[in-house]
PDB file of C-alpha atoms in Angstrom:
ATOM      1  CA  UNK A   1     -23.017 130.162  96.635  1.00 39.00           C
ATOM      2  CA  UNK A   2     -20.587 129.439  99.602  1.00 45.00           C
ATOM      3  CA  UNK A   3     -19.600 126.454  98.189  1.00 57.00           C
ATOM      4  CA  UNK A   4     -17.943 128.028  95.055  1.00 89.00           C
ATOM      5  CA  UNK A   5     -15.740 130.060  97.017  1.00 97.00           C
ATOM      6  CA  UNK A   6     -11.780 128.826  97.147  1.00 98.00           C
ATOM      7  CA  UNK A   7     -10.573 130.871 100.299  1.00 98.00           C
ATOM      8  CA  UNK A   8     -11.702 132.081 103.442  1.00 98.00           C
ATOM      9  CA  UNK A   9      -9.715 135.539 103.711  1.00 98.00           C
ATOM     10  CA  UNK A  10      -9.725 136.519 107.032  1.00 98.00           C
ATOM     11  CA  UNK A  11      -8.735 140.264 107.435  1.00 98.00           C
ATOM     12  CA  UNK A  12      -8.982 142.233 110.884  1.00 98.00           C
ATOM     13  CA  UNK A  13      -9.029 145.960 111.025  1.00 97.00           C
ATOM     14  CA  UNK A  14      -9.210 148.473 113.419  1.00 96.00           C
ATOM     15  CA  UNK A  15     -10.264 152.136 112.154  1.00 96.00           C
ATOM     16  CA  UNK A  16      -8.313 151.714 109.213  1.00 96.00           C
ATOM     17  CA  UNK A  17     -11.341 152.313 106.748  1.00 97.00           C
ATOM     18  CA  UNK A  18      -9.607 153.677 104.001  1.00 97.00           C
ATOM     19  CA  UNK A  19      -6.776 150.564 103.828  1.00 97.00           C
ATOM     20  CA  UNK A  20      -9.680 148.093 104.429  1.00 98.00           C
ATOM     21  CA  UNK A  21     -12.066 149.543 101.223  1.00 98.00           C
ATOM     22  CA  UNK A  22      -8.544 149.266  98.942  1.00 98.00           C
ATOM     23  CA  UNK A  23      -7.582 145.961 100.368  1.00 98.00           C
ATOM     24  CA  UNK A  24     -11.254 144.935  99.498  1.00 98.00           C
ATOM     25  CA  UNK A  25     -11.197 146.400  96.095  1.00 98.00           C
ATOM     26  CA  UNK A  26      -8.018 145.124  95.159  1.00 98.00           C
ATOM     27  CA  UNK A  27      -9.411 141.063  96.236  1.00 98.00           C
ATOM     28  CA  UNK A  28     -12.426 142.113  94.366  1.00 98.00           C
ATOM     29  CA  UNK A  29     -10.565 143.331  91.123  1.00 98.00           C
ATOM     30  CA  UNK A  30      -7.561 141.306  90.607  1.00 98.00           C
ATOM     31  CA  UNK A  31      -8.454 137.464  92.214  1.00 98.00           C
ATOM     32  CA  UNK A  32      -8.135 135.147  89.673  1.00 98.00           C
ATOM     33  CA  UNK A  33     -10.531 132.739  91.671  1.00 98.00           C
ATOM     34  CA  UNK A  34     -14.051 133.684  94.341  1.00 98.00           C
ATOM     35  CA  UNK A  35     -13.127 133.726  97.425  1.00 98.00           C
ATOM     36  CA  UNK A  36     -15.197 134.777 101.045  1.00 98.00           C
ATOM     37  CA  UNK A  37     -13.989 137.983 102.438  1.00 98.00           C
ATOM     38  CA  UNK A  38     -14.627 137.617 106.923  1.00 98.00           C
ATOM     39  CA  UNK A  39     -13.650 140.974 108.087  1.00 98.00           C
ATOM     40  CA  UNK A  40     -13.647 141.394 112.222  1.00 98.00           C
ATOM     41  CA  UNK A  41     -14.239 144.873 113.040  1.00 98.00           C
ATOM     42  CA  UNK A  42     -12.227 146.428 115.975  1.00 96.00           C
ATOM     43  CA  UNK A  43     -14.143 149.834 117.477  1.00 95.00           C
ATOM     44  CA  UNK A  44     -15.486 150.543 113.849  1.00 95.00           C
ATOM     45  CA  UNK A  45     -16.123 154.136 115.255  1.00 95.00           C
ATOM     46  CA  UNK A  46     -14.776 156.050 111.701  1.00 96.00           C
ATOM     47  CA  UNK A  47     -17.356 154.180 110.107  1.00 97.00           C
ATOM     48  CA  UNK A  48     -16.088 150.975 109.092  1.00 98.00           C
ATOM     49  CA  UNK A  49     -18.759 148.615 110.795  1.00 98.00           C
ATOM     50  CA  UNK A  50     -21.342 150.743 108.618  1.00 98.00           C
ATOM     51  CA  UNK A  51     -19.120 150.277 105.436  1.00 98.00           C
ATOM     52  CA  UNK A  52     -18.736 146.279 105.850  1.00 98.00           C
ATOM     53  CA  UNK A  53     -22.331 146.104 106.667  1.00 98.00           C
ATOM     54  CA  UNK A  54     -23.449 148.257 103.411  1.00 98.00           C
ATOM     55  CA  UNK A  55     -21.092 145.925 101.326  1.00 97.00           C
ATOM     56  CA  UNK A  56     -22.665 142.683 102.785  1.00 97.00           C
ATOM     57  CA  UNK A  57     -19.481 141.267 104.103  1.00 98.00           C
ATOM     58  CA  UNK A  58     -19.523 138.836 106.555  1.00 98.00           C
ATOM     59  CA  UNK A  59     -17.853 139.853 109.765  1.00 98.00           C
ATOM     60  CA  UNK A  60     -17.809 139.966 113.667  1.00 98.00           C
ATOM     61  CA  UNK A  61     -17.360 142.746 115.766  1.00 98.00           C
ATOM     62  CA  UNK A  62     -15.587 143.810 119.154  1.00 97.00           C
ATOM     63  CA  UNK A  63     -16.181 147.117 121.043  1.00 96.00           C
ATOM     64  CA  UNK A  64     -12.727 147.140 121.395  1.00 95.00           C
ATOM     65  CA  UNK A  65      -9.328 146.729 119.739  1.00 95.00           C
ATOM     66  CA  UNK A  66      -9.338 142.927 121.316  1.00 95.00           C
ATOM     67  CA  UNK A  67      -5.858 142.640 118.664  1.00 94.00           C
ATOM     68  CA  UNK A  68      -5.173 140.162 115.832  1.00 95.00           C
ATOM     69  CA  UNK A  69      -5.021 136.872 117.717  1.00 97.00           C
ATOM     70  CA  UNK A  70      -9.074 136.886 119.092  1.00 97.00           C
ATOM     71  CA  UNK A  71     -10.188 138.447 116.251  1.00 97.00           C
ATOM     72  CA  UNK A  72      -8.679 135.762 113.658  1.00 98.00           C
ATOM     73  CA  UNK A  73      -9.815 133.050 116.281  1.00 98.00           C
ATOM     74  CA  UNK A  74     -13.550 135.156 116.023  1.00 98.00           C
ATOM     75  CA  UNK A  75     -13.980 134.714 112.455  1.00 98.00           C
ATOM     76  CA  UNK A  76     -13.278 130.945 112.131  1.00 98.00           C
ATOM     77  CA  UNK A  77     -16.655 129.701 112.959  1.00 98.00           C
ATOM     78  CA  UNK A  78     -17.542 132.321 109.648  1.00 98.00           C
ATOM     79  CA  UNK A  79     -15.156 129.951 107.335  1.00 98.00           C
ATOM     80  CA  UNK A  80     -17.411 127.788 104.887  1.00 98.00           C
ATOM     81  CA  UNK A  81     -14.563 126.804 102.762  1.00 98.00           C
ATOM     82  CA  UNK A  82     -11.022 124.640 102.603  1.00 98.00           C
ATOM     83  CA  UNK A  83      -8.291 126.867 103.061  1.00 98.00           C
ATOM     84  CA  UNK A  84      -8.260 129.917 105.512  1.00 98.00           C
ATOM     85  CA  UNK A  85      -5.588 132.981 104.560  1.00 98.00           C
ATOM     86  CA  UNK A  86      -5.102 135.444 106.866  1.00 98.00           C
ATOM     87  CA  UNK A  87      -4.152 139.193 105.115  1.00 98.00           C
ATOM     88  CA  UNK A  88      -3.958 142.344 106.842  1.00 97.00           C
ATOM     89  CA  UNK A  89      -5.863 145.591 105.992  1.00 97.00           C
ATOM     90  CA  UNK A  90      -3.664 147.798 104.435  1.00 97.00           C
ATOM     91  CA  UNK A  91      -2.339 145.294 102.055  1.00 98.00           C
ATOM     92  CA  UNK A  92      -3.351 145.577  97.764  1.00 98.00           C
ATOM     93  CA  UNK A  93      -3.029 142.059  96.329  1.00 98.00           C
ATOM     94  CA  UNK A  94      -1.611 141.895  92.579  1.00 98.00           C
ATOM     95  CA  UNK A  95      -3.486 139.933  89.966  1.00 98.00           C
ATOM     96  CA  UNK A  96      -3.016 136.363  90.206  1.00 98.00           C
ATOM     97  CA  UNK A  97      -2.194 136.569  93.586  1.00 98.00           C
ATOM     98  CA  UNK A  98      -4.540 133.526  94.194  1.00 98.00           C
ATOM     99  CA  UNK A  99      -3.776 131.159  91.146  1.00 98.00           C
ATOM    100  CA  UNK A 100      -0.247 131.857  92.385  1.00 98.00           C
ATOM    101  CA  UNK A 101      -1.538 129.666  96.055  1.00 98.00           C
ATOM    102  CA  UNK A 102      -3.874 127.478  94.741  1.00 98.00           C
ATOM    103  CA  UNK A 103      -1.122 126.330  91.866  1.00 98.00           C
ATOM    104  CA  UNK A 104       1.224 125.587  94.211  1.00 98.00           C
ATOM    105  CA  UNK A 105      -1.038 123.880  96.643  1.00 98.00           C
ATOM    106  CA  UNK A 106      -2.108 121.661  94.265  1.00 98.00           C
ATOM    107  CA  UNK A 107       0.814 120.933  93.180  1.00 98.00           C
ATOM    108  CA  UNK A 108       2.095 119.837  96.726  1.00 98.00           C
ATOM    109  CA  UNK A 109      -1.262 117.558  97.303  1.00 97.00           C
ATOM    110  CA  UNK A 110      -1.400 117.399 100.650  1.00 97.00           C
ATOM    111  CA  UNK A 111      -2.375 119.554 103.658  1.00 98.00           C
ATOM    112  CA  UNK A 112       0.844 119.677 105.238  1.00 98.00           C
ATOM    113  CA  UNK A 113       2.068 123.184 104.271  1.00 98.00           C
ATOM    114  CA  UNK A 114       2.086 126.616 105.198  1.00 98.00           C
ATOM    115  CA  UNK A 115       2.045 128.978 102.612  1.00 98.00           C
ATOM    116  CA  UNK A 116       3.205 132.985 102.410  1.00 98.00           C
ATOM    117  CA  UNK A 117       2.864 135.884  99.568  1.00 98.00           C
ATOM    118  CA  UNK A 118       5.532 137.259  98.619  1.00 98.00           C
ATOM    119  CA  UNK A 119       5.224 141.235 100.121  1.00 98.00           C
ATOM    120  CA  UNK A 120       6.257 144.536  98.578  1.00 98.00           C
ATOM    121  CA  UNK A 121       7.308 147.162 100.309  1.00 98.00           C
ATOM    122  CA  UNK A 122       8.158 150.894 100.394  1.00 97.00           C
ATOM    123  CA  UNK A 123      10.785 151.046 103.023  1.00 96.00           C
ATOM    124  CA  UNK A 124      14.010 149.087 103.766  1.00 96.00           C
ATOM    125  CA  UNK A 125      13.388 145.609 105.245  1.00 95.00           C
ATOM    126  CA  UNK A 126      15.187 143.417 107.397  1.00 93.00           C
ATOM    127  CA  UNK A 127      14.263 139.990 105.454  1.00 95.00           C
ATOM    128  CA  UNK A 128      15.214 138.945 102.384  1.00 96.00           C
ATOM    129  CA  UNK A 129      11.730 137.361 102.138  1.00 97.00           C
ATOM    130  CA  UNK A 130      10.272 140.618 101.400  1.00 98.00           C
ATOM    131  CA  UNK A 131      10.612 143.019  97.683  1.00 98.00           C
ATOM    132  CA  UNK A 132      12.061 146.255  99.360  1.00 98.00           C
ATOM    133  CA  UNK A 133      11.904 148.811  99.158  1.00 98.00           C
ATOM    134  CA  UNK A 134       9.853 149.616  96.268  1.00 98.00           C
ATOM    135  CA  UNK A 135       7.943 152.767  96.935  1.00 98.00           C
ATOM    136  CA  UNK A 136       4.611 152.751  94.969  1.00 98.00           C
ATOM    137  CA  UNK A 137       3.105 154.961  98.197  1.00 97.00           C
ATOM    138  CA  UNK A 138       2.724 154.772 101.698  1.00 96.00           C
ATOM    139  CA  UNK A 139      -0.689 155.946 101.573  1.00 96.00           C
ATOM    140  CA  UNK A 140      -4.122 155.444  99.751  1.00 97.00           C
ATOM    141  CA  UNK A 141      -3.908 158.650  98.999  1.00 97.00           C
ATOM    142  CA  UNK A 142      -0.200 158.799  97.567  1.00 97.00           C
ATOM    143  CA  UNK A 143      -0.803 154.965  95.805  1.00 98.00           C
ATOM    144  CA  UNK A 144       0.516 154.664  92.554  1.00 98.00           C
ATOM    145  CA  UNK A 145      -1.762 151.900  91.277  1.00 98.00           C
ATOM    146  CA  UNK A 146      -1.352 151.957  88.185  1.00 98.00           C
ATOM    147  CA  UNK A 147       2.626 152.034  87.711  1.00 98.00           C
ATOM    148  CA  UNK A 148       2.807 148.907  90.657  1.00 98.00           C
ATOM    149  CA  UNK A 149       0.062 147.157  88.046  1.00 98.00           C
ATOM    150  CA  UNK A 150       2.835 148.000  85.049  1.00 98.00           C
ATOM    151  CA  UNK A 151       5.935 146.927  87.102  1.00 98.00           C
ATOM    152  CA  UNK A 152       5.249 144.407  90.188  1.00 98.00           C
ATOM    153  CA  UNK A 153       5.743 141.223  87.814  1.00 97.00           C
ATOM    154  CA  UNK A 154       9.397 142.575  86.387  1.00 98.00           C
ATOM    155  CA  UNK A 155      10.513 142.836  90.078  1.00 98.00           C
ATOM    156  CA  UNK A 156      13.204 140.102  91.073  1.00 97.00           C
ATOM    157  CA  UNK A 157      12.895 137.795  93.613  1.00 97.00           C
ATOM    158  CA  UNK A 158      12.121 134.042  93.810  1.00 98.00           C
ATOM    159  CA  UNK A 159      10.591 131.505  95.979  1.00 98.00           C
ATOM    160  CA  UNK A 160      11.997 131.703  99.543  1.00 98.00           C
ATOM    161  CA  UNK A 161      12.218 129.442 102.847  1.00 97.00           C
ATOM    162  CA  UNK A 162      10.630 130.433 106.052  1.00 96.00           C
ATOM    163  CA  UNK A 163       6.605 131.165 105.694  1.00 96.00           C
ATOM    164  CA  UNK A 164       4.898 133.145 108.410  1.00 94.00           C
ATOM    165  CA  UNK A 165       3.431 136.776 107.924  1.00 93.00           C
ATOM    166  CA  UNK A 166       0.637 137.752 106.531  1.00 97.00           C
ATOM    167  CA  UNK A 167      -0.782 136.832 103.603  1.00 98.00           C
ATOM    168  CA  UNK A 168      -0.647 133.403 104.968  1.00 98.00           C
ATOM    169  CA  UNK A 169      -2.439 130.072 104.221  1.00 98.00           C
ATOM    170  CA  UNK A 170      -2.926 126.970 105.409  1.00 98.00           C
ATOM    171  CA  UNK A 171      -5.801 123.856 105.319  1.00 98.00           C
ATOM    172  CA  UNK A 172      -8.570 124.591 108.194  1.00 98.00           C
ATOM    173  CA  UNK A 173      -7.886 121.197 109.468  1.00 98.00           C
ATOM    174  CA  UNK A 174      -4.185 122.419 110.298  1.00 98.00           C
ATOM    175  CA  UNK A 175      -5.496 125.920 111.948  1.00 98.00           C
ATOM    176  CA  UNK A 176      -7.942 123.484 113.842  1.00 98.00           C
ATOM    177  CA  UNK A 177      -5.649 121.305 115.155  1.00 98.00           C
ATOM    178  CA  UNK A 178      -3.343 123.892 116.881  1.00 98.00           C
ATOM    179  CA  UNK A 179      -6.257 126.027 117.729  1.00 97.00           C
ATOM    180  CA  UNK A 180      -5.598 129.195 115.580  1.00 97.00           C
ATOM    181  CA  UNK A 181      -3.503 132.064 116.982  1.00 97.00           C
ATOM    182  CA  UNK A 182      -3.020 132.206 120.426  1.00 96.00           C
ATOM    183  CA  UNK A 183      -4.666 134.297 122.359  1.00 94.00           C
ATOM    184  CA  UNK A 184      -1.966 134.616 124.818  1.00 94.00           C
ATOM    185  CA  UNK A 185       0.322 137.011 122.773  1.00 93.00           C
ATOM    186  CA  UNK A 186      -2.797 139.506 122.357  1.00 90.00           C
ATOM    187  CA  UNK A 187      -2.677 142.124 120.254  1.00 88.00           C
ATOM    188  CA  UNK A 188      -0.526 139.910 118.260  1.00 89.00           C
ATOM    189  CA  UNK A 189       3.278 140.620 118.823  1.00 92.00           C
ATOM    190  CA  UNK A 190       5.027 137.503 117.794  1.00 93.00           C
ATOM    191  CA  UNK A 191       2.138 135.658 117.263  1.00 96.00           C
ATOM    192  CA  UNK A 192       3.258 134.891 113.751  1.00 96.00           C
ATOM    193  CA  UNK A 193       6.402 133.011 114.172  1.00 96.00           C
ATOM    194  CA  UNK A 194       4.630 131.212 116.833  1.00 96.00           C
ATOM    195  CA  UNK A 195       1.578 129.850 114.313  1.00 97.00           C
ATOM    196  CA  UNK A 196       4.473 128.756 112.571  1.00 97.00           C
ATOM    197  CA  UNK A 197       5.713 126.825 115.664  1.00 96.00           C
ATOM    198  CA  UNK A 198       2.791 125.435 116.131  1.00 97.00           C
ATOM    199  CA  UNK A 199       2.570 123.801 113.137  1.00 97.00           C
ATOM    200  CA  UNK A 200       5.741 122.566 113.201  1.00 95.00           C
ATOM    201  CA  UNK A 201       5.009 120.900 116.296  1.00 94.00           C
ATOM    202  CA  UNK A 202       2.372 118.815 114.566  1.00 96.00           C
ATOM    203  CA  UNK A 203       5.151 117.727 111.905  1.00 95.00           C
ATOM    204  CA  UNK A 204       4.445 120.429 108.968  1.00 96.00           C
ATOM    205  CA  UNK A 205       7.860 120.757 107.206  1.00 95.00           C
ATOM    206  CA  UNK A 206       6.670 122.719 104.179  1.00 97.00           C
ATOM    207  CA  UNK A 207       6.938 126.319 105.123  1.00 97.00           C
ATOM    208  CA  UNK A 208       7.123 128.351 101.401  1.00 98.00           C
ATOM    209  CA  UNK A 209       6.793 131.648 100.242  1.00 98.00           C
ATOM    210  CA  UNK A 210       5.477 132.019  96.740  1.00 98.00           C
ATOM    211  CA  UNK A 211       6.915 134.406  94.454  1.00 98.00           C
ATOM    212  CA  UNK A 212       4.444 134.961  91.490  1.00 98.00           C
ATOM    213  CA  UNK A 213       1.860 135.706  94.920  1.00 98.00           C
ATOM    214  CA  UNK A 214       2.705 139.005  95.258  1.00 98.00           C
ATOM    215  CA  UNK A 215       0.971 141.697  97.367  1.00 98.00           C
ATOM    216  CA  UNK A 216       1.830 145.059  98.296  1.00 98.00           C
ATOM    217  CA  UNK A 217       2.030 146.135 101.672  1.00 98.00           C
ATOM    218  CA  UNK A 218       2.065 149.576 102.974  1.00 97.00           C
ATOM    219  CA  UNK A 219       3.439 149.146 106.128  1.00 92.00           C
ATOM    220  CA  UNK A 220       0.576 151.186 108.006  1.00 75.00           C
ATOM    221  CA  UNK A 221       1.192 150.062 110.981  1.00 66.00           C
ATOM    222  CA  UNK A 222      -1.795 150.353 113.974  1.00 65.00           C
ATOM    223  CA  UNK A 223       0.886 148.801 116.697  1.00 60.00           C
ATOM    224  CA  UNK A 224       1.982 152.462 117.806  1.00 63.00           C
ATOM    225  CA  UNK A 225      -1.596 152.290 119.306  1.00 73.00           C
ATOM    226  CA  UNK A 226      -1.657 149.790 121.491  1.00 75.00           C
ATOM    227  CA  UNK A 227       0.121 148.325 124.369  1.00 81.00           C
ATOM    228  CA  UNK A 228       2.302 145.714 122.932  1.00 87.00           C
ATOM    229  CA  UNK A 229       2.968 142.082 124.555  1.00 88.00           C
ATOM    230  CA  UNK A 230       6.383 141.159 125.343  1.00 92.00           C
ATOM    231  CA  UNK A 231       6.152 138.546 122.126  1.00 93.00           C
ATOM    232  CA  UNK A 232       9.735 137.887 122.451  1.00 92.00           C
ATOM    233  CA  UNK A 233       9.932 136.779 125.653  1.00 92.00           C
ATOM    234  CA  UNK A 234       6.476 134.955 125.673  1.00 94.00           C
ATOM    235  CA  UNK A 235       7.698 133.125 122.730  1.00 93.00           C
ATOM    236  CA  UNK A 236      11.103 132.396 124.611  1.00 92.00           C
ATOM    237  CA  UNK A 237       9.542 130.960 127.251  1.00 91.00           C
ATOM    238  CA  UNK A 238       7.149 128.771 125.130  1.00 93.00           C
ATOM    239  CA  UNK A 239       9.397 127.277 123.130  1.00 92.00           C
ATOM    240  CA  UNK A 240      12.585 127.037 124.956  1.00 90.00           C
ATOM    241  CA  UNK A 241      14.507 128.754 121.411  1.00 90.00           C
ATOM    242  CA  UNK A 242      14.534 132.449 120.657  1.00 92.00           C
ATOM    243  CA  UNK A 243      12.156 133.661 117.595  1.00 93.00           C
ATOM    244  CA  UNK A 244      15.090 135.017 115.612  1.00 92.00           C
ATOM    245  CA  UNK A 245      16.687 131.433 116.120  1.00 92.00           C
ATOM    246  CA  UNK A 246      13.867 129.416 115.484  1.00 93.00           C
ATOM    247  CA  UNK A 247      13.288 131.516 112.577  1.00 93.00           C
ATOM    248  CA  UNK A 248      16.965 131.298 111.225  1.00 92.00           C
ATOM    249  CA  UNK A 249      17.837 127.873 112.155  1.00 91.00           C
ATOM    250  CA  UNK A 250      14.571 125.935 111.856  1.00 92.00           C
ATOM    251  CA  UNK A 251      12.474 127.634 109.046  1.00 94.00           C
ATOM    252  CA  UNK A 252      15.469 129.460 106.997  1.00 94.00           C
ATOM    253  CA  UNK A 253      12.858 132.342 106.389  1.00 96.00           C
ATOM    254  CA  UNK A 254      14.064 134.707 103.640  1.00 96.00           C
ATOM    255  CA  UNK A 255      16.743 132.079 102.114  1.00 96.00           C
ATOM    256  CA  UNK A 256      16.550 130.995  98.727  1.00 96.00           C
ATOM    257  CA  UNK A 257      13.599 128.002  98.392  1.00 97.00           C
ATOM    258  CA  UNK A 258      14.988 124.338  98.532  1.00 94.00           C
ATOM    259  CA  UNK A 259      12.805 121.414  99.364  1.00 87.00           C
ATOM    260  CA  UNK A 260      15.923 119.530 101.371  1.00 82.00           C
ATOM    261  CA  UNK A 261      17.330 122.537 103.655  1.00 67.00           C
ATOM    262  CA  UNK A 262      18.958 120.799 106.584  1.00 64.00           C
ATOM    263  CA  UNK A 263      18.937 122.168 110.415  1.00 57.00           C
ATOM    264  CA  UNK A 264      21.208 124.811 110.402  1.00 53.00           C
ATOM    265  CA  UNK A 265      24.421 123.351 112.297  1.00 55.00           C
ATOM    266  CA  UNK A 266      24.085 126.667 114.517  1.00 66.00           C
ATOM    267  CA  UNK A 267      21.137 125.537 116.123  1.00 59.00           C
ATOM    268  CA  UNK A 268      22.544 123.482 118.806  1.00 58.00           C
ATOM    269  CA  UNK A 269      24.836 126.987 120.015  1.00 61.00           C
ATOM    270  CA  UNK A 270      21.820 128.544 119.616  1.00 63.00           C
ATOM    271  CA  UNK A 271      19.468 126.047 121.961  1.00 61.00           C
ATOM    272  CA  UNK A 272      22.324 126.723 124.633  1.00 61.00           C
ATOM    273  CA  UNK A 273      21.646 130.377 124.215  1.00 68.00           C
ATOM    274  CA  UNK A 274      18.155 130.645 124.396  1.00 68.00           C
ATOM    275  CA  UNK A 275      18.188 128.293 127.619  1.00 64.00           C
ATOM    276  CA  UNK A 276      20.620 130.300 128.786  1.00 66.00           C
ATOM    277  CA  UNK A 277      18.302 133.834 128.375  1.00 68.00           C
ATOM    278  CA  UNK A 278      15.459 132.126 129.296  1.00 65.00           C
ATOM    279  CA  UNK A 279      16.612 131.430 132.689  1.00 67.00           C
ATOM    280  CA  UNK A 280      17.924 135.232 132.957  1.00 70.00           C
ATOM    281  CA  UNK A 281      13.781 136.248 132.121  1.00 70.00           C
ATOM    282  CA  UNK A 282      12.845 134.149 134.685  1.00 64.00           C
ATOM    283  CA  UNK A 283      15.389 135.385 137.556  1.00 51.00           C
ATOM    284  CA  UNK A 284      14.543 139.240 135.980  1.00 54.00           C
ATOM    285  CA  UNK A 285      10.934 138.927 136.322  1.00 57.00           C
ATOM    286  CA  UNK A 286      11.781 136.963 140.327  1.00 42.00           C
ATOM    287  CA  UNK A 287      13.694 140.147 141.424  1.00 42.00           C
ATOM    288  CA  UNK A 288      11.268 142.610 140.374  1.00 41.00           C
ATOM    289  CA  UNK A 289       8.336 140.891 142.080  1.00 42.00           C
ATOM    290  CA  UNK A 290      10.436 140.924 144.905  1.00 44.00           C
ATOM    291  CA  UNK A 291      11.436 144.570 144.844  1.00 39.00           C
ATOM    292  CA  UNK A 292       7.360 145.332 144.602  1.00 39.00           C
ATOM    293  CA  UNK A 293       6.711 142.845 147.523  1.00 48.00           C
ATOM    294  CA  UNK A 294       9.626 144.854 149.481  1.00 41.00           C
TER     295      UNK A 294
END
């Protein structure tokens, strides 16, 4: 029944098949709780429409790679239950993964939070947010299962400030009332720290990552395929603060969890800054439309 389902995982792929049936396997195998699996299906053409359809998974479909943004925004009709997480298609979730959430959002008891897993990864990483790098494969085929099954628990880390990739919850009534990922920043660059600014516009302060939700990420990127978005400058230009300030002044993201972290005092240099560059993107993008109009 829909009804006994806890999450709504929302997971877009584009001719990633092999990613998608692990990431499916591992929700399958190692969820402590039911949960609804919406998959939307960019292209499909190395047989992953056929695949999702054979395995009775809900899902919507686009002819085309229409990127992360419209197909997240696709599948929320398909939610039937409280919380919608949005996960990515070449990630393996851990066991627990999902008691790891739900615990903590019950013990916050209210609907003003965003939520993030804590990720593991094979490479190097800029964030402290993230376990890296931990190499247990950068492909299905190279995946050491079973020795990330024996280990990922022992790994140190902690709660952390800051939450907005993937895996990512939050109440539907929150992704309803800033409209789900916007559309503008299609296929997706940037579109993550700006969810985030969304819903601190509508006066969420709680933005965690959980540590004992952990999730494995192999960092198979699809963006090498597309034409990307300026997302920088888009988000600039939206906000009126850089992402990398917004993200290091406002949300903390990768510090050390605390429920009272202040503004950073930097963000008032960095306000001057960003006003400062986003006038520079607008007098850039004025002299090359003159240049083509010459």
């Amino acid at each position: 029944m829909a009804d006994s389902k806890l999450f709504s995982i929302l997971i877009p792929t584009w001719n990633n098949l092999k990613f998608l049936q692990l990431c499916v396997e591992s929700i399958r195998k190692n969820s402590t709780y039911e949960h609804e699996i919406l998959i939307h299906v960019n292209e499909g053409t190395d047989g992953t429409l056929e695949w999702v359809k054979a395995q009775g998974l809900a899902y919507t479909h686009s002819t085309e790679n229409v990127g992360v943004c419209l197909a997240l925004n696709q599948l929320r009709p398909l939610v039937t239950t409280d919380y919608i997480l949005f996960m990515n298609d070449d990630m393996y979730v851990c066991p627990e993964w999902d008691k790891a959430l739900y615990d903590e959002i019950l013990a916050i008891g209210h609907k003003m939070f965003f939520l993030s897993s804590t990720l593991i990864q094979p490479r190097q990483f800029f964030c402290k947010s993230v376990i890296a790098p931990a190499n247990y494969g950068e492909s299905v085929e190279t995946f050491e299962e079973e020795r990330l099954l024996k280990e990922y628990q022992s790994l140190k880390h902690g709660d952390w400030m800051g939450a907005t990739w993937p895996p990512n919850i939050v109440h539907r009534d929150l992704w309803d009332l800033v409209g789900g990922y916007s559309v503008e920043y299609s296929p997706g660059m940037y579109s993550d720290p700006d969810f985030s600014a969304k819903l601190w516009k509508v006066g969420v302060r709680l933005f965690k990552g959980v540590d004992k939700s952990r999730v494995y990420h192999f960092e198979a990127r699809s963006t090498h395929r597309v034409v990307k978005n300026d997302g920088s400058i888009q988000f600039l230009r939206k906000w009126g603060i850089t992402s990398a300030s917004f993200m290091r002044d406002v949300l903390h993201r990768g510090e050390p969890w605390r429920a009272d972290c202040p503004m950073d005092g930097q963000l008032g240099k960095d306000l001057l800054r960003s006003k400062l560059k986003r006038a520079l993107t607008i007098f850039r993008d004025v002299k090359i439309k003159n240049i083509w109009e010459f």
